[in-house]
XYZ file of C-alpha atoms in Angstrom:
709
model
C -39.988 6.594 -22.688
C -40.636 10.371 -22.702
C -43.693 11.642 -24.649
C -43.273 11.900 -28.419
C -45.192 13.528 -31.261
C -46.632 10.105 -32.025
C -47.934 9.929 -28.445
C -49.822 13.204 -28.927
C -51.207 12.130 -32.315
C -52.435 8.888 -30.778
C -54.235 10.798 -28.013
C -57.837 10.672 -29.281
C -58.889 13.533 -27.041
C -56.632 15.975 -28.926
C -57.736 14.947 -32.455
C -54.452 16.041 -34.096
C -53.670 15.374 -37.778
C -50.214 14.975 -39.315
C -49.652 17.121 -42.435
C -45.835 16.829 -42.799
C -42.835 15.016 -41.295
C -44.527 11.662 -40.855
C -41.145 9.923 -40.482
C -40.088 12.088 -37.528
C -42.967 11.525 -35.152
C -40.738 9.546 -32.774
C -39.021 12.769 -31.656
C -39.275 13.272 -27.871
C -41.266 16.345 -26.802
C -39.607 18.269 -23.984
C -42.398 20.857 -23.815
C -45.324 22.354 -25.757
C -45.316 26.136 -26.008
C -47.667 28.608 -27.706
C -45.931 31.546 -29.417
C -47.067 34.001 -32.074
C -43.654 35.654 -32.398
C -42.225 35.936 -35.877
C -38.962 34.553 -34.430
C -39.433 32.634 -31.152
C -36.026 30.921 -31.342
C -34.270 33.224 -28.809
C -36.605 31.801 -26.167
C -36.313 28.132 -27.134
C -33.937 25.438 -25.767
C -34.670 22.735 -28.334
C -37.075 19.827 -28.211
C -40.197 22.017 -28.074
C -43.496 21.690 -29.970
C -44.446 25.223 -31.106
C -48.202 25.991 -31.223
C -49.330 29.050 -33.214
C -52.208 30.521 -35.250
C -50.237 32.627 -37.745
C -51.411 35.880 -36.141
C -48.217 37.810 -36.913
C -46.991 35.768 -39.869
C -47.913 35.754 -43.531
C -48.611 32.042 -43.620
C -49.432 32.227 -47.364
C -45.971 33.589 -48.280
C -43.726 30.639 -49.271
C -40.478 32.587 -48.660
C -41.611 33.791 -45.231
C -42.656 30.272 -44.253
C -39.373 28.724 -45.449
C -37.395 31.291 -43.423
C -39.599 30.671 -40.373
C -39.235 26.875 -40.569
C -35.475 27.072 -41.145
C -35.056 29.122 -37.963
C -37.058 26.602 -35.940
C -35.177 23.601 -37.334
C -31.857 25.319 -36.635
C -32.840 25.844 -32.989
C -33.875 22.218 -32.481
C -37.649 22.651 -32.410
C -39.126 19.195 -33.082
C -42.580 20.119 -34.459
C -45.233 22.725 -35.269
C -48.901 22.725 -34.300
C -51.095 25.060 -36.395
C -54.588 25.978 -35.201
C -56.984 25.754 -38.175
C -60.085 27.948 -38.304
C -58.697 30.785 -36.182
C -56.821 33.242 -38.420
C -56.886 30.906 -41.440
C -59.702 28.604 -42.505
C -57.264 25.747 -42.915
C -53.540 25.166 -42.786
C -51.864 27.323 -45.479
C -50.230 25.328 -48.264
C -47.078 27.481 -48.076
C -46.568 26.344 -44.492
C -47.149 22.701 -45.388
C -44.646 22.899 -48.269
C -42.040 24.612 -46.059
C -42.389 21.887 -43.417
C -42.017 19.155 -46.047
C -38.855 20.813 -47.357
C -37.442 21.279 -43.881
C -38.526 17.778 -42.755
C -40.266 19.359 -39.757
C -43.420 17.586 -38.462
C -46.551 19.718 -38.864
C -49.692 18.942 -36.844
C -53.125 20.385 -37.566
C -54.893 21.431 -34.378
C -58.710 21.576 -34.783
C -60.522 24.633 -33.503
C -62.185 22.624 -30.750
C -58.790 21.660 -29.240
C -57.287 24.467 -27.135
C -53.520 24.828 -26.960
C -53.670 24.458 -23.189
C -55.031 20.917 -23.625
C -51.936 19.975 -25.645
C -49.637 21.562 -23.052
C -51.407 19.685 -20.257
C -51.119 16.418 -22.155
C -47.365 16.914 -22.654
C -46.918 17.905 -19.006
C -48.898 14.865 -17.802
C -46.868 12.516 -20.011
C -43.570 14.023 -18.768
C -44.694 13.694 -15.142
C -45.777 10.092 -15.721
C -42.428 9.296 -17.317
C -40.559 10.860 -14.431
C -42.659 8.906 -11.965
C -41.961 5.690 -13.854
C -38.238 6.530 -13.847
C -38.209 7.244 -10.118
C -40.186 4.090 -9.387
C -37.894 2.042 -11.566
C -34.908 3.677 -9.833
C -36.222 2.720 -6.394
C -36.890 -0.823 -7.579
C -33.363 -1.020 -8.989
C -31.953 0.365 -5.750
C -33.768 -2.301 -3.712
C -32.547 -5.058 -6.003
C -28.957 -3.810 -5.980
C -29.018 -3.340 -2.200
C -30.044 -6.959 -1.779
C -27.318 -7.943 -4.233
C -24.700 -5.892 -2.381
C -25.620 -7.642 0.879
C -25.410 -11.091 -0.687
C -22.376 -13.367 -0.513
C -21.250 -12.299 -3.996
C -21.271 -8.611 -2.966
C -20.025 -6.248 -5.718
C -20.201 -8.974 -8.375
C -23.926 -9.490 -7.803
C -24.463 -5.733 -7.706
C -22.770 -5.327 -11.098
C -24.978 -8.060 -12.552
C -28.110 -6.200 -11.417
C -26.754 -2.908 -12.752
C -25.919 -4.386 -16.166
C -29.464 -5.729 -16.384
C -30.964 -2.357 -15.437
C -29.027 -0.379 -18.045
C -29.269 -3.119 -20.703
C -25.500 -3.093 -21.139
C -22.393 -4.125 -19.219
C -20.607 -2.966 -16.069
C -17.086 -3.385 -14.698
C -15.320 -2.500 -11.451
C -11.654 -1.478 -11.286
C -9.671 -1.407 -8.032
C -7.371 1.392 -6.864
C -4.521 0.042 -8.986
C -6.654 0.077 -12.155
C -7.049 -3.699 -12.418
C -10.408 -5.201 -13.380
C -11.841 -7.030 -10.363
C -15.386 -7.813 -11.545
C -17.493 -7.586 -14.708
C -21.075 -8.323 -15.693
C -21.951 -10.093 -17.895
C -18.897 -12.346 -18.065
C -18.313 -11.602 -21.765
C -17.498 -7.965 -20.864
C -14.041 -8.831 -19.477
C -12.208 -8.048 -22.709
C -14.250 -4.927 -23.316
C -13.506 -3.651 -19.803
C -9.768 -4.292 -20.268
C -9.706 -1.660 -23.049
C -10.437 1.092 -20.520
C -7.878 0.253 -17.800
C -5.774 3.298 -18.700
C -8.824 5.574 -18.557
C -9.744 4.150 -15.147
C -6.222 4.839 -13.823
C -6.384 8.450 -15.005
C -9.804 8.971 -13.423
C -8.596 7.392 -10.171
C -5.940 10.100 -9.772
C -8.515 12.906 -10.017
C -10.216 14.255 -6.870
C -13.415 12.353 -6.110
C -16.169 12.451 -7.175
C -15.169 12.375 -10.813
C -16.692 11.002 -14.012
C -15.818 10.817 -17.685
C -17.352 9.556 -20.914
C -14.488 7.760 -22.637
C -16.346 6.253 -25.596
C -19.415 7.498 -27.449
C -22.007 5.241 -29.107
C -20.957 5.619 -32.726
C -19.938 3.225 -35.472
C -21.517 0.379 -33.546
C -19.327 0.867 -30.451
C -20.543 1.234 -26.858
C -20.980 4.438 -24.955
C -18.742 3.930 -21.905
C -19.016 6.123 -18.835
C -16.567 5.938 -15.891
C -17.458 6.965 -12.334
C -15.025 7.177 -9.399
C -15.963 5.323 -6.207
C -14.979 6.773 -2.848
C -15.145 9.939 -0.801
C -11.489 10.597 -0.037
C -8.697 12.392 -1.829
C -8.156 9.404 -4.050
C -10.772 7.073 -5.497
C -11.020 3.623 -3.955
C -12.314 2.141 -7.214
C -13.756 3.061 -10.612
C -17.081 1.893 -12.073
C -17.473 1.540 -15.845
C -20.904 1.330 -17.495
C -21.249 0.507 -21.192
C -24.514 1.040 -23.061
C -25.651 1.279 -26.655
C -27.109 4.782 -26.097
C -26.878 7.604 -23.557
C -28.358 6.763 -20.173
C -31.998 7.624 -19.597
C -33.486 8.869 -16.347
C -34.202 5.406 -14.940
C -30.776 4.136 -15.983
C -29.144 7.179 -14.385
C -30.968 6.455 -11.128
C -29.663 2.890 -11.245
C -26.076 4.003 -11.849
C -26.230 6.554 -9.031
C -27.602 3.895 -6.685
C -24.787 1.540 -7.649
C -22.206 4.274 -6.973
C -23.698 4.951 -3.532
C -23.783 1.258 -2.606
C -20.240 0.613 -3.819
C -19.011 3.670 -1.913
C -20.678 2.427 1.278
C -19.140 -0.983 0.670
C -15.603 0.339 0.230
C -15.646 3.359 2.519
C -16.213 3.240 6.218
C -17.124 5.976 8.633
C -14.296 7.907 10.279
C -15.333 6.562 13.699
C -15.202 2.975 12.420
C -11.822 3.610 10.779
C -10.409 4.991 14.009
C -11.851 2.103 16.024
C -10.382 -0.486 13.658
C -7.054 1.330 13.652
C -6.937 1.418 17.452
C -7.770 -2.282 17.452
C -4.950 -2.953 14.986
C -2.497 -0.928 17.068
C -3.582 -2.809 20.194
C -3.098 -6.171 18.464
C 0.376 -5.159 17.316
C 1.297 -3.914 20.798
C 0.239 -7.223 22.314
C 2.391 -9.069 19.795
C 5.394 -6.892 20.684
C 5.061 -7.721 24.395
C 4.748 -11.457 23.729
C 0.991 -11.779 24.238
C 0.339 -13.687 21.037
C -2.662 -15.635 22.325
C -4.340 -12.482 23.593
C -3.600 -10.750 20.289
C -5.243 -13.588 18.366
C -8.277 -13.490 20.654
C -8.688 -9.725 20.270
C -8.176 -9.809 16.498
C -10.838 -12.479 16.028
C -11.753 -12.912 12.368
C -10.371 -9.504 11.393
C -6.690 -10.519 11.383
C -6.965 -14.134 12.544
C -5.633 -15.654 9.332
C -2.647 -13.331 9.379
C -1.591 -14.455 12.857
C -1.673 -18.161 12.004
C 1.067 -18.154 9.333
C 4.666 -16.926 9.008
C 4.655 -13.157 8.823
C 6.930 -10.225 8.121
C 7.071 -6.808 9.743
C 7.590 -3.788 7.473
C 8.596 -0.382 8.812
C 8.625 2.690 6.530
C 9.657 6.231 7.316
C 10.728 9.392 5.431
C 14.112 8.747 3.847
C 16.042 11.485 5.647
C 16.275 11.775 9.420
C 15.562 15.503 9.186
C 12.391 14.877 7.183
C 11.275 12.181 9.633
C 11.811 14.526 12.573
C 10.006 17.358 10.778
C 7.071 15.052 9.960
C 6.899 13.764 13.534
C 6.785 17.257 15.001
C 4.418 18.489 12.282
C 1.908 15.674 12.799
C 1.952 16.341 16.545
C 1.434 20.080 15.931
C -1.490 19.523 13.559
C -3.272 17.119 15.888
C -2.628 19.216 18.982
C -4.045 22.242 17.172
C -7.076 20.190 16.135
C -7.620 18.939 19.690
C -7.298 22.468 21.047
C -9.740 23.759 18.438
C -12.258 21.046 19.322
C -11.944 21.949 23.008
C -12.294 25.675 22.294
C -8.763 26.427 23.459
C -6.088 28.314 21.505
C -3.825 26.059 19.479
C -0.318 25.445 20.768
C 2.586 23.599 19.187
C 2.862 19.988 20.239
C 6.642 19.840 20.208
C 9.516 22.262 20.292
C 10.380 23.426 16.820
C 7.108 22.298 15.277
C 6.771 24.787 12.467
C 3.920 23.673 10.190
C 0.897 25.937 10.258
C -1.879 24.188 12.209
C -4.699 23.042 9.972
C -7.469 20.456 10.217
C -5.942 17.007 9.692
C -6.603 15.418 6.306
C -5.371 12.289 4.601
C -2.495 10.564 6.352
C -2.281 13.485 8.783
C -5.842 12.751 9.911
C -5.132 9.060 10.441
C -1.587 9.112 11.788
C -1.889 11.162 14.954
C 0.647 10.799 17.752
C 3.048 7.815 17.859
C 1.541 4.586 19.137
C 4.697 3.731 21.078
C 5.378 0.500 19.178
C 9.148 0.976 19.157
C 9.135 1.588 22.921
C 7.448 -1.759 23.507
C 9.747 -3.647 21.152
C 12.855 -2.022 22.634
C 11.785 -2.588 26.231
C 10.788 -6.279 25.916
C 7.249 -5.502 26.917
C 7.815 -2.663 29.368
C 6.000 0.377 28.032
C 8.004 3.560 27.979
C 7.266 6.060 30.729
C 5.714 9.255 29.487
C 8.076 12.043 30.482
C 7.000 15.648 30.190
C 8.306 19.000 31.317
C 11.131 18.881 33.846
C 10.911 15.091 33.961
C 11.806 14.887 30.291
C 14.836 17.117 30.857
C 15.902 15.058 33.843
C 15.520 11.789 31.950
C 17.610 13.196 29.121
C 20.587 13.659 31.416
C 23.601 11.324 31.617
C 23.041 7.797 32.863
C 25.365 5.889 35.190
C 28.043 4.033 33.304
C 27.395 0.404 32.530
C 23.722 0.329 33.511
C 20.798 -0.256 31.200
C 19.214 2.919 29.906
C 15.490 3.625 29.863
C 13.840 2.321 26.741
C 16.729 -0.023 25.917
C 16.432 -3.748 25.560
C 17.514 -4.287 29.149
C 21.176 -4.820 28.247
C 24.019 -2.448 29.080
C 24.268 0.462 26.708
C 26.795 0.320 23.895
C 28.994 2.783 25.766
C 28.943 3.897 29.394
C 30.586 7.249 28.732
C 28.847 10.491 29.536
C 28.502 13.459 27.216
C 31.349 15.933 27.240
C 28.926 18.688 28.237
C 26.451 17.181 30.713
C 24.999 20.592 31.534
C 23.746 21.158 27.995
C 19.991 21.640 27.772
C 18.605 18.707 25.772
C 15.406 20.594 24.973
C 17.346 23.104 22.889
C 17.552 20.569 20.081
C 14.915 17.828 20.199
C 16.945 15.447 18.070
C 20.326 16.181 19.685
C 22.584 13.351 20.782
C 26.106 13.731 22.188
C 28.190 13.638 19.039
C 31.208 11.413 18.756
C 33.502 14.427 18.642
C 32.202 15.603 22.032
C 33.041 12.340 23.812
C 36.386 11.292 25.271
C 38.389 9.313 22.774
C 37.861 5.972 24.441
C 35.716 3.902 22.104
C 34.151 4.427 18.703
C 30.366 4.637 19.329
C 28.099 2.353 17.393
C 26.144 4.253 14.703
C 22.618 4.946 15.854
C 19.546 4.238 13.810
C 18.479 7.410 12.022
C 14.958 6.762 13.196
C 16.101 7.306 16.758
C 16.934 10.918 16.011
C 13.731 11.389 14.086
C 11.577 11.664 17.199
C 10.666 14.613 19.413
C 12.731 14.945 22.553
C 9.901 14.287 24.992
C 10.472 10.534 25.163
C 14.123 10.288 24.093
C 16.915 9.402 26.450
C 20.517 10.393 26.088
C 21.937 6.950 26.672
C 23.003 5.257 23.445
C 20.756 2.432 22.343
C 21.473 -0.697 20.349
C 20.847 -0.456 16.639
C 17.178 -1.010 15.915
C 16.084 -0.372 19.507
C 14.847 3.124 18.868
C 12.360 4.965 21.019
C 9.383 6.997 19.995
C 7.566 9.805 21.708
C 4.359 8.775 23.448
C 1.280 10.833 22.876
C 1.172 14.232 24.584
C -1.170 14.501 27.568
C -4.637 15.431 26.414
C -3.984 14.495 22.787
C -5.711 11.335 21.640
C -3.755 9.087 19.279
C -5.892 8.552 16.210
C -4.821 6.325 13.421
C -5.370 4.958 9.909
C -3.879 5.863 6.318
C -4.467 8.968 3.383
C -2.859 12.795 2.420
C -3.830 16.327 1.376
C -7.142 16.852 -0.326
C -7.220 17.534 -4.013
C -5.581 14.635 -5.786
C -2.027 14.816 -4.487
C 0.360 16.266 -2.001
C 0.249 20.057 -1.719
C 3.030 21.668 -3.734
C 3.045 25.091 -2.142
C 6.158 26.372 -0.448
C 4.646 26.584 3.049
C 5.694 24.421 5.954
C 2.317 22.666 5.815
C 2.836 21.937 2.115
C 6.264 20.521 2.842
C 4.823 18.351 5.608
C 2.173 16.909 3.289
C 4.763 16.254 0.568
C 6.904 14.342 3.062
C 4.101 12.120 4.388
C 2.398 11.624 1.018
C 4.638 8.650 0.037
C 3.523 6.914 3.240
C -0.056 7.089 2.000
C 0.957 5.850 -1.436
C 2.747 2.867 0.130
C -0.186 2.083 2.426
C -2.602 2.254 -0.517
C -0.424 -0.091 -2.571
C -0.148 -2.628 0.267
C -3.842 -2.580 1.194
C -4.955 -2.768 -2.449
C -2.708 -5.747 -3.191
C -3.882 -7.555 -0.058
C -7.563 -6.909 -0.804
C -7.189 -8.038 -4.415
C -5.664 -11.348 -3.319
C -7.976 -11.900 -0.354
C -5.256 -11.834 2.285
C -5.284 -10.096 5.653
C -2.858 -7.275 6.385
C -2.372 -5.030 9.421
C -1.368 -1.428 8.645
C -0.688 0.871 11.617
C 0.540 4.471 11.210
C 2.813 5.264 14.156
C 3.294 9.017 13.937
C 5.579 9.645 10.966
C 6.104 5.904 10.567
C 4.116 3.180 8.889
C 4.209 -0.280 10.487
C 2.821 -3.223 8.510
C 2.267 -6.841 9.500
C 1.862 -9.008 6.383
C 1.935 -12.690 5.430
C 5.305 -13.973 4.250
C 5.300 -14.501 0.503
C 1.988 -12.710 0.117
C 0.861 -9.971 -2.226
C 1.306 -7.227 0.384
C 5.035 -7.894 0.772
C 5.420 -8.137 -3.011
C 3.582 -4.814 -3.444
C 5.980 -3.208 -0.980
C 8.936 -4.427 -3.034
C 7.373 -3.193 -6.273
C 6.691 0.186 -4.709
C 10.311 0.512 -3.588
C 11.579 -0.592 -7.017
C 9.726 2.302 -8.647
C 10.385 4.775 -5.829
C 11.871 7.452 -8.068
C 8.719 7.494 -10.229
C 6.092 6.828 -7.571
C 7.428 9.306 -5.016
C 7.776 12.813 -6.475
C 10.805 14.636 -5.156
C 12.868 11.554 -4.406
C 16.263 11.633 -6.023
C 17.128 8.522 -8.087
C 20.149 7.761 -5.919
C 18.094 7.740 -2.741
C 18.076 10.147 0.161
C 15.466 12.519 -1.227
C 13.540 14.279 1.513
C 10.192 13.240 0.088
C 11.114 9.584 -0.479
C 10.837 6.627 1.861
C 13.224 4.243 3.534
C 11.683 0.807 4.107
C 12.903 -2.040 6.299
C 11.538 -5.589 6.022
C 12.082 -8.284 8.656
C 12.800 -11.951 8.110
C 9.750 -14.276 8.205
C 8.876 -15.170 11.792
C 6.182 -16.882 13.788
C 3.675 -15.253 16.098
C 5.879 -15.498 19.177
C 8.780 -13.649 17.515
C 6.893 -10.506 16.440
C 9.027 -8.264 18.681
C 12.191 -9.708 17.131
C 10.793 -9.092 13.660
C 10.014 -5.487 14.558
C 13.619 -4.923 15.655
C 14.855 -6.579 12.481
C 12.683 -4.310 10.334
C 13.894 -1.263 12.261
C 17.525 -2.289 11.771
C 16.917 -2.880 8.063
C 15.302 0.573 7.864
C 18.441 2.106 9.366
C 20.629 0.299 6.839
C 18.373 1.452 3.984
C 18.945 5.032 5.037
C 22.688 4.587 5.352
C 22.959 2.930 1.960
C 20.653 5.486 0.322
C 18.256 2.853 -1.060
C 14.492 2.588 -0.786
C 14.206 -0.907 0.733
C 16.405 -3.343 2.635
C 15.376 -6.791 3.854
C 16.911 -8.048 7.075
C 18.296 -11.125 5.336
C 20.296 -8.831 3.056
C 21.851 -6.746 5.825
C 24.707 -9.185 6.368
C 25.355 -9.284 2.622
C 26.573 -5.699 2.707
C 29.446 -4.064 4.524
C 29.615 -2.182 7.809
C 31.777 0.477 6.206
C 28.912 2.421 4.565
C 27.491 2.821 8.059
C 30.491 4.975 8.889
C 29.441 7.606 6.342
C 28.142 9.912 9.018
C 29.335 13.392 9.939
C 29.497 12.538 13.646
C 31.556 9.396 12.964
C 33.958 11.267 10.694
C 34.286 14.025 13.287
C 35.162 11.447 15.933
C 37.669 9.769 13.624
C 39.324 13.076 12.743
C 39.585 13.942 16.418
C 41.030 10.548 17.292
C 43.698 10.715 14.575
C 44.367 14.469 14.717
C 47.364 14.186 17.039
C 48.998 11.544 14.825
C 48.454 13.615 11.704
C 49.898 16.705 13.379
C 52.918 14.648 14.369
C 53.384 13.495 10.768
C 52.885 17.023 9.430
C 55.930 18.193 11.433
C 58.116 15.719 9.540
C 58.894 13.400 12.445
C 57.761 10.142 10.880
C 54.770 8.583 9.148
C 52.782 7.280 12.111
C 49.373 7.133 10.367
C 50.635 5.029 7.456
C 52.610 2.824 9.845
C 49.550 2.295 12.028
C 47.441 1.398 8.994
C 50.001 -1.113 7.725
C 50.458 -2.690 11.166
C 46.692 -3.063 11.731
C 46.105 -4.414 8.212
C 48.767 -7.093 8.864
C 47.119 -8.110 12.141
C 50.092 -6.870 14.178
C 52.677 -8.938 12.305
C 55.851 -6.872 12.625
C 57.900 -8.378 9.786
C 55.050 -8.296 7.218
C 54.040 -4.722 8.106
C 57.676 -3.509 8.112
C 58.281 -5.105 4.723
C 55.204 -3.353 3.331
C 56.479 -0.008 4.636
C 60.101 -0.685 3.593
C 61.484 -0.099 7.094
C 63.177 -2.247 9.740
C 60.881 -3.977 12.196
C 62.566 -2.166 15.105
C 61.677 1.133 13.437
C 58.066 0.012 13.199
C 58.091 -1.032 16.875
C 59.371 2.422 17.817
C 56.590 4.093 15.759
C 53.899 2.007 17.413
C 55.226 2.971 20.855
C 55.019 6.620 19.767
C 51.398 6.039 18.670
C 50.585 4.692 22.133
C 52.317 7.622 23.821
C 50.563 10.255 21.689
C 47.079 8.704 21.961
C 47.433 7.576 25.546
C 46.069 4.148 24.651
C 47.478 0.658 24.562
C 47.524 -1.180 21.251
C 47.249 -4.425 23.195
C 43.591 -3.587 23.788
C 41.510 -5.122 20.934
C 38.846 -2.425 21.354
C 41.464 0.277 20.770
C 42.754 -1.508 17.671
C 39.183 -1.853 16.361
C 38.394 1.824 16.916
C 41.636 2.966 15.297
C 41.053 0.743 12.281
C 37.469 2.013 11.816
C 38.683 5.582 12.240
C 41.255 5.030 9.505
C 38.574 3.560 7.222
C 36.140 6.390 7.964
C 38.708 9.044 7.010
C 40.298 7.264 4.065
């Protein structure tokens, strides 16, 4: 307890007597100050004991004394000490009466007691109280440190904290849910402040708020954010019957520091764990399940022993994904160049964001880990191609042979681009469009994620759906990893390229936070690996992490600012989820998740599970400008023929294909003779230069008709 007027009165060495305000002697004394000013209040802060002799005051004037006392009471002065036998033989009665009326304690100071002795006594008591508070704080810190290191961890720490502050304490996780309370009866009380904890969590750390004052018998509740990043990892609530004292404040600050150390890890440790996670995932993708389990040890061991799902998330639009990929590479290349003392250079052609020190997800994502390369190549890592090698590798491949980075099977089409001399570096995401290819076969739609990568590691040969390739790290640029985004409580909203980049990758952080929080709350292991502008997650089938991913996607329009309700917003996410698989089928699950991601983009929805892909239709996959351009080019000659009034070849072809080549049924539908229909089909073959006996030709013509209908 700080020194009070009663403490000074009880000090026998001072020999003070109480003349007024006996019921207010418990007031804490912040300082003792001698002043003979008629109005010392401009120099007071409140809580002082004023010592005076009445040198410049008419202490016998009742009106003057009442005015003097009223000023002191209004300023918060807690007592008066009058020196008897100096300017007045005793304490004037007018002063005593004024102090009684103003309920201000009045102490008589005998002539033998100098004012400096009172000031020293107050100073010594304040110093002793501060020492006791510091000592008690260190003792509390030692106790809470031991509690934090015990098996109970945060729960034991909260119990020690509640005992130190003589109240209750509660811990909320990143989602705002109560995870621990002390004592146990405080569960209901802590539940009343869940909304306040959620609001504090969204403010930049460190943040605090008093959400309930100690009045009408209620607690005084103070909330403190836990964490050092852009967003709080948790929130601590402390409820007490009165404002916290110095010792209690020390205890709370110690608890905040210990909880922060418990929940936050050093950047070096984060990067090491993330590299370990990426290595484990890479080993799974190349079929080294036993090695992956050995490397993971206890960190992910439980995850690898049960059915699992692979989740792949990426910006919803291919353009946004490509922009994010190039922007992340530019930011990290600039950072690496700055660390090495070299001028910053863009990491990829067309990388426009202004280089800045990585923060949040940008700091943890880094260059792609090459996971898609491993999954697509059945364990053969993609070759890093740079400079002229990249341009050479982007050229046309021999027809019918497997392309680099594919699954080892022949490419979907062996045709070469119409313009093989085109410079692939002019457009990093360029692919030969359908309209530029000879009208031989309708190309299979490519996964949007394939075009969302820089050109350095892309090949021009078409790849099977889901077997996309990613750009390996640039030479000299280390691939860091982990998950977070722009400082300051949210994605930057400025109109710069850097602000746009942060807005695009911010939903990835939100998703990662939701998955990791749900897994931690339910005590399950989860592996989260940022792969450039992608987020790859390995989670237990039926666990909380997969459920959190579904909940996040269900509220995508609200949780991801900028995403349009119908899907396709640049700042939203497309998420693909694989079917549950065992450890040996991790590479298959990755391809399934990638294929589901592609379908999610095509359908304009936030999340697609691989089991649901077959429940849809292939027709929405044709809603692509390149596909429509190919279809228009394929059917252009027939439409020009019809426009000249020489027959309805397009309608006849549609009817004939819809009737599976049955002449009588198709002719009846058109209202013509079957010989007329046979003549029209021969004209179709002559104009297109293709045989309708070829099932591939019939398939392509039918899909072209559907794409342009």
